[in-house]
Amino acid sequence: MPTQTLDGTAQEGRQWAAEMEAGRGGDARLLAAAKRGHSVAFGELFNRYKRRIFHLAQRIMRNHEDAEDVVQEAFELAFVHLRDFEGSARFSTWLTRIAINVALMKLRKKARKVELSIEEHSESEDLSFRDAVTDLAPNPRRSACAKKDREF
């Protein structure tokens, strides 16, 4: 049984939990409770918005696994910065903006990681990367063997 505190947080917590069970918890109440440290409230916000954020992330990332990563990182950032949310916009708008920023950052990082196949031919030349970096100078071992063969 929770203990009653001077500021009434225990009673408020029971009231909030009862309203959640009755299905009357709006975003504003959930946000207020989450800001006060009720992890169940943030869990409810997650359950309400995870699908919407996932679909948004999937449209941006075009990859299921990357979209899941975006959802996780977006909610993590929202949780960490929840106290910074002022309420001038709806929570869903704020969360959507976080998810978009996370997805765009991931795309930028992917763009910087250009993969080049050693076997692929270059578009500008008719050489593969392997041919371009292969040292065509005589191999010292082959040179020694060839010299030895010429001596006999």
XYZ file of N, CA and C in Angstrom:
456
model
N 0.837 -1.176 0.000
C 0.000 0.000 0.000
C 0.882 1.239 0.000
N 0.628 2.188 -0.967
C 1.455 3.378 -1.030
C 1.231 4.273 0.180
N 2.290 4.930 0.540
C 2.186 5.843 1.674
C 1.762 7.210 1.188
N 1.029 7.894 2.008
C 0.563 9.235 1.676
C 1.689 10.223 1.927
N 1.958 11.074 0.955
C 2.975 12.102 1.131
C 2.295 13.440 1.305
N 3.094 14.428 1.697
C 2.527 15.756 1.940
C 1.943 16.379 0.674
N 2.559 16.110 -0.461
C 2.052 16.730 -1.698
C 0.971 15.901 -2.389
N 0.614 14.758 -1.838
C -0.493 13.974 -2.375
C -0.144 13.136 -3.588
N 1.142 12.872 -3.838
C 1.522 12.131 -5.042
C 1.058 10.683 -5.005
N 1.010 10.079 -3.832
C 0.554 8.685 -3.754
C -0.914 8.581 -4.133
N -1.721 9.498 -3.621
C -3.141 9.484 -3.947
C -3.335 9.785 -5.428
N -2.575 10.723 -5.942
C -2.661 11.084 -7.351
C -2.271 9.895 -8.229
N -1.241 9.139 -7.815
C -0.806 7.962 -8.556
C -1.896 6.912 -8.619
N -2.593 6.687 -7.499
C -3.697 5.716 -7.500
C -4.830 6.193 -8.400
N -5.131 7.483 -8.335
C -6.201 8.050 -9.159
C -5.839 7.912 -10.645
N -4.587 8.219 -10.963
C -4.131 8.118 -12.352
C -4.224 6.678 -12.841
N -3.776 5.718 -12.024
C -3.830 4.304 -12.406
C -5.269 3.846 -12.630
N -6.186 4.298 -11.781
C -7.600 3.925 -11.926
C -8.168 4.492 -13.229
N -7.812 5.728 -13.562
C -8.288 6.343 -14.805
C -7.723 5.618 -16.021
N -6.467 5.175 -15.937
C -5.864 4.436 -17.044
C -6.597 3.122 -17.264
N -6.907 2.423 -16.189
C -7.621 1.158 -16.300
C -9.009 1.367 -16.885
N -9.606 2.519 -16.604
C -10.935 2.820 -17.123
C -10.865 3.364 -18.553
N -9.649 3.559 -19.083
C -9.490 4.040 -20.456
C -9.697 5.526 -20.611
N -9.538 6.302 -19.550
C -9.773 7.745 -19.631
C -8.481 8.552 -19.592
N -7.354 7.930 -19.815
C -6.082 8.652 -19.745
C -5.755 9.319 -21.058
N -5.876 10.644 -21.135
C -5.527 11.380 -22.340
C -4.030 11.627 -22.384
N -3.558 12.116 -23.528
C -2.134 12.378 -23.679
C -1.624 13.354 -22.627
N -2.405 14.394 -22.345
C -1.962 15.399 -21.376
C -1.756 14.775 -20.001
N -2.692 13.924 -19.584
C -2.547 13.260 -18.272
C -1.369 12.299 -18.282
N -1.217 11.565 -19.381
C -0.099 10.632 -19.484
C 1.233 11.376 -19.456
N 1.307 12.472 -20.184
C 2.535 13.259 -20.197
C 2.861 13.803 -18.816
N 1.852 14.319 -18.147
C 2.075 14.854 -16.799
C 2.573 13.752 -15.868
N 1.971 12.589 -15.958
C 2.384 11.470 -15.104
C 3.787 10.995 -15.484
N 4.072 10.922 -16.773
C 5.398 10.479 -17.219
C 6.473 11.465 -16.769
N 6.169 12.734 -16.825
C 7.125 13.745 -16.363
C 7.397 13.626 -14.873
N 6.426 13.134 -14.142
C 6.609 12.938 -12.697
C 7.287 11.605 -12.383
N 7.599 10.828 -13.415
C 8.345 9.600 -13.200
C 7.546 8.320 -13.279
N 6.296 8.381 -13.682
C 5.497 7.152 -13.825
C 5.878 6.480 -15.145
N 6.656 5.421 -15.064
C 7.118 4.743 -16.275
C 5.968 4.070 -17.023
N 4.925 3.681 -16.290
C 3.764 3.052 -16.927
C 3.084 4.053 -17.859
N 3.078 5.312 -17.486
C 2.474 6.345 -18.327
C 3.241 6.487 -19.634
N 4.567 6.499 -19.531
C 5.350 6.591 -20.763
C 5.164 5.328 -21.601
N 5.036 4.180 -20.945
C 4.758 2.933 -21.661
C 3.456 3.007 -22.426
N 2.466 3.633 -21.846
C 1.180 3.804 -22.532
C 1.331 4.734 -23.733
N 2.121 5.795 -23.582
C 2.384 6.686 -24.724
C 3.095 5.914 -25.835
N 4.033 5.071 -25.442
C 4.731 4.246 -26.419
C 3.742 3.365 -27.166
N 2.858 2.701 -26.432
C 1.873 1.815 -27.063
C 0.944 2.572 -27.998
N 0.619 3.801 -27.653
C -0.282 4.596 -28.504
C 0.360 5.017 -29.811
N 1.677 5.301 -29.791
C 2.314 5.927 -30.941
C 3.342 5.068 -31.660
N 3.624 3.875 -31.175
C 4.689 3.070 -31.787
C 4.389 2.709 -33.236
N 3.149 2.368 -33.542
C 2.803 2.003 -34.927
C 2.942 3.185 -35.864
N 2.433 4.316 -35.443
C 2.497 5.519 -36.285
C 3.950 5.888 -36.575
N 4.791 5.847 -35.541
C 6.203 6.203 -35.714
C 6.913 5.148 -36.567
N 6.564 3.886 -36.379
C 7.181 2.834 -37.188
C 6.852 3.020 -38.666
N 5.599 3.285 -38.996
C 5.217 3.462 -40.408
C 5.908 4.673 -41.017
N 6.015 5.734 -40.249
C 6.736 6.918 -40.713
C 8.201 6.564 -40.975
N 8.822 5.882 -40.023
C 10.233 5.512 -40.161
C 10.451 4.568 -41.335
N 9.512 3.669 -41.555
C 9.646 2.726 -42.660
C 9.540 3.445 -44.017
N 8.684 4.451 -44.092
C 8.590 5.217 -45.343
C 9.888 5.968 -45.615
N 10.538 6.446 -44.576
C 11.785 7.191 -44.765
C 12.952 6.246 -45.012
N 13.070 5.205 -44.192
C 14.240 4.333 -44.243
C 14.144 3.257 -45.329
N 12.917 2.861 -45.684
C 12.680 1.812 -46.689
C 13.320 0.480 -46.292
N 13.373 0.247 -44.980
C 13.985 -0.969 -44.465
C 13.379 -1.239 -43.096
N 12.870 -2.451 -42.901
C 12.179 -2.814 -41.663
C 13.082 -2.686 -40.436
N 14.289 -3.222 -40.523
C 15.196 -3.207 -39.376
C 15.623 -1.793 -39.025
N 15.921 -0.985 -40.034
C 16.308 0.399 -39.771
C 15.136 1.180 -39.176
N 13.930 0.890 -39.632
C 12.746 1.558 -39.087
C 12.560 1.204 -37.614
N 12.791 -0.054 -37.264
C 12.702 -0.441 -35.854
C 13.736 0.299 -35.014
N 14.930 0.459 -35.556
C 15.972 1.207 -34.844
C 15.560 2.655 -34.637
N 14.933 3.241 -35.645
C 14.477 4.634 -35.545
C 13.430 4.754 -34.449
N 12.483 3.819 -34.401
C 11.438 3.851 -33.369
C 12.072 3.793 -31.984
N 12.975 2.864 -31.806
C 13.612 2.709 -30.501
C 14.375 3.967 -30.108
N 15.155 4.496 -31.023
C 15.954 5.677 -30.707
C 15.081 6.910 -30.489
N 14.012 7.042 -31.265
C 13.119 8.191 -31.113
C 12.433 8.183 -29.748
N 11.936 7.025 -29.335
C 11.286 6.951 -28.026
C 12.294 7.123 -26.891
N 13.496 6.637 -27.104
C 14.537 6.824 -26.092
C 14.846 8.311 -25.918
N 14.992 9.014 -27.037
C 15.251 10.450 -26.967
C 14.075 11.205 -26.356
N 12.867 10.794 -26.722
C 11.680 11.439 -26.156
C 11.644 11.240 -24.645
N 11.980 10.045 -24.194
C 11.981 9.767 -22.756
C 13.032 10.607 -22.040
N 14.222 10.665 -22.610
C 15.314 11.431 -21.993
C 14.980 12.921 -21.932
N 14.329 13.428 -22.974
C 14.059 14.869 -23.059
C 12.601 15.223 -22.742
N 11.904 14.333 -22.101
C 10.491 14.546 -21.808
C 10.261 15.815 -20.991
N 11.148 16.098 -20.082
C 11.001 17.312 -19.250
C 11.140 18.584 -20.081
N 11.785 18.480 -21.255
C 11.932 19.643 -22.141
C 10.674 19.912 -22.965
N 9.778 18.944 -23.032
C 8.544 19.115 -23.808
C 7.661 20.129 -23.101
N 7.393 21.226 -23.788
C 6.651 22.332 -23.174
C 5.157 22.269 -23.422
N 4.732 21.498 -24.385
C 3.311 21.387 -24.663
C 2.781 22.429 -25.625
N 3.673 23.180 -26.281
C 3.200 24.170 -27.258
C 2.668 23.482 -28.512
N 3.084 22.243 -28.735
C 2.556 21.410 -29.816
C 2.038 20.122 -29.185
N 1.320 19.346 -29.970
C 0.856 18.058 -29.452
C 2.047 17.125 -29.272
N 1.926 16.199 -28.354
C 2.990 15.223 -28.117
C 3.295 14.436 -29.380
N 2.262 14.064 -30.116
C 2.466 13.275 -31.337
C 3.293 14.051 -32.359
N 3.090 15.352 -32.445
C 3.860 16.189 -33.366
C 5.321 16.244 -32.938
N 5.539 16.435 -31.650
C 6.895 16.498 -31.098
C 7.620 15.168 -31.332
N 6.949 14.069 -31.046
C 7.524 12.742 -31.216
C 7.805 12.448 -32.689
N 6.906 12.846 -33.564
C 7.093 12.653 -35.003
C 8.322 13.401 -35.487
N 8.504 14.623 -35.000
C 9.671 15.418 -35.392
C 10.967 14.765 -34.929
N 10.943 14.212 -33.725
C 12.116 13.497 -33.212
C 12.420 12.305 -34.117
N 11.404 11.543 -34.468
C 11.590 10.354 -35.310
C 12.118 10.731 -36.692
N 11.599 11.792 -37.269
C 12.074 12.246 -38.578
C 13.544 12.626 -38.495
N 13.916 13.366 -37.455
C 15.314 13.766 -37.294
C 16.227 12.551 -37.126
N 15.795 11.587 -36.338
C 16.591 10.373 -36.140
C 16.763 9.642 -37.473
N 15.684 9.494 -38.219
C 15.745 8.792 -39.505
C 16.661 9.511 -40.489
N 16.556 10.820 -40.565
C 17.405 11.567 -41.491
C 18.877 11.481 -41.106
N 19.159 11.492 -39.811
C 20.550 11.339 -39.359
C 21.087 9.961 -39.750
N 20.252 8.937 -39.608
C 20.683 7.591 -39.991
C 20.941 7.517 -41.502
N 20.100 8.156 -42.299
C 20.313 8.162 -43.748
C 21.603 8.896 -44.111
N 21.883 9.984 -43.426
C 23.128 10.717 -43.691
C 24.338 9.860 -43.365
N 24.264 9.138 -42.249
C 25.385 8.263 -41.878
C 25.559 7.154 -42.901
N 24.451 6.623 -43.392
C 24.529 5.565 -44.410
C 25.156 6.099 -45.697
N 24.805 7.322 -46.064
C 25.318 7.906 -47.297
C 26.833 8.096 -47.224
N 27.346 8.361 -46.031
C 28.787 8.540 -45.869
C 29.539 7.219 -45.969
N 28.866 6.131 -45.679
C 29.502 4.817 -45.737
C 29.335 4.237 -47.132
N 30.098 4.741 -48.061
C 30.019 4.272 -49.440
C 30.802 2.972 -49.537
N 30.133 1.958 -50.015
C 30.784 0.668 -50.176
C 31.223 0.512 -51.615
N 32.436 0.029 -51.780
C 32.991 -0.169 -53.106
C 33.439 -1.609 -53.225
N 32.933 -2.287 -54.215
C 33.304 -3.676 -54.422
C 34.653 -3.739 -55.114
N 35.482 -4.645 -54.676
C 36.788 -4.819 -55.299
C 36.637 -5.371 -56.707
N 35.597 -6.158 -56.924
C 35.397 -6.809 -58.216
C 34.656 -5.942 -59.224
N 33.898 -4.946 -58.764
C 33.085 -4.129 -59.662
C 33.948 -3.261 -60.556
N 33.522 -3.093 -61.800
C 34.232 -2.217 -62.723
C 33.811 -0.777 -62.482
N 34.740 0.102 -62.647
C 34.466 1.522 -62.504
C 33.682 1.995 -63.712
N 32.793 2.954 -63.504
C 32.009 3.475 -64.625
C 32.862 4.347 -65.528
N 33.849 5.009 -64.962
C 34.649 5.945 -65.748
C 35.780 5.249 -66.511
N 36.221 4.109 -66.019
C 37.310 3.398 -66.676
C 36.916 1.938 -66.844
N 37.713 1.228 -67.598
C 37.437 -0.192 -67.795
C 38.301 -1.046 -66.867
N 38.661 -0.500 -65.729
C 39.465 -1.216 -64.753
C 38.641 -1.473 -63.502
N 38.853 -2.616 -62.895
C 38.222 -2.857 -61.608
C 39.084 -2.196 -60.548
N 38.551 -2.050 -59.361
C 39.300 -1.464 -58.257
C 40.545 -2.297 -57.976
N 40.389 -3.625 -58.043
C 41.525 -4.520 -57.794
C 42.638 -4.260 -58.802
N 42.268 -4.079 -60.092
C 43.275 -3.808 -61.113
C 43.948 -2.463 -60.877
N 43.182 -1.504 -60.401
C 43.714 -0.165 -60.191
C 44.712 -0.126 -59.033
N 44.530 -0.952 -58.025
C 45.418 -0.902 -56.867
C 46.464 -2.015 -56.866
N 46.396 -2.913 -57.821
C 47.361 -4.003 -57.879
C 48.697 -3.461 -58.355
N 49.729 -3.815 -57.638
C 51.081 -3.406 -58.005
C 51.551 -4.296 -59.146
N 51.814 -3.696 -60.293
C 52.227 -4.462 -61.468
C 53.738 -4.633 -61.550
N 54.458 -4.118 -60.591
C 55.914 -4.284 -60.569
C 56.243 -5.754 -60.365
N 57.373 -6.178 -60.862
C 57.736 -7.584 -60.723
C 57.832 -7.998 -59.258
N 57.362 -9.174 -58.989
C 57.427 -9.748 -57.661
C 58.884 -10.109 -57.376
N 59.443 -9.726 -56.219
C 60.855 -10.029 -55.939
C 61.177 -11.522 -56.028
N 60.274 -12.352 -55.591
C 60.505 -13.799 -55.658
C 60.554 -14.270 -57.107
N 59.606 -13.767 -57.897
C 59.595 -14.152 -59.324
C 60.831 -13.625 -60.032
N 61.251 -12.424 -59.672
C 62.463 -11.860 -60.287
C 63.672 -12.726 -59.983
N 63.773 -13.163 -58.737
C 64.912 -14.011 -58.338
C 64.855 -15.346 -59.062
N 63.670 -15.924 -59.175
C 63.523 -17.203 -59.870
C 63.849 -17.061 -61.347
N 63.373 -15.975 -61.950
C 63.636 -15.753 -63.374
C 65.134 -15.564 -63.604
N 65.795 -14.847 -62.709
C 67.234 -14.625 -62.826
C 67.979 -15.952 -62.703
N 67.529 -16.784 -61.776
C 68.146 -18.082 -61.565
C 67.946 -18.962 -62.791
N 66.752 -18.921 -63.388
C 66.460 -19.718 -64.589
C 67.336 -19.288 -65.753
N 67.606 -18.010 -65.871
C 68.436 -17.503 -66.971
C 69.889 -17.937 -66.796
N 70.308 -18.114 -65.562
C 71.681 -18.514 -65.309
C 71.913 -19.953 -65.726
N 70.913 -20.776 -65.707
C 71.094 -22.193 -66.092
C 70.922 -22.390 -67.512
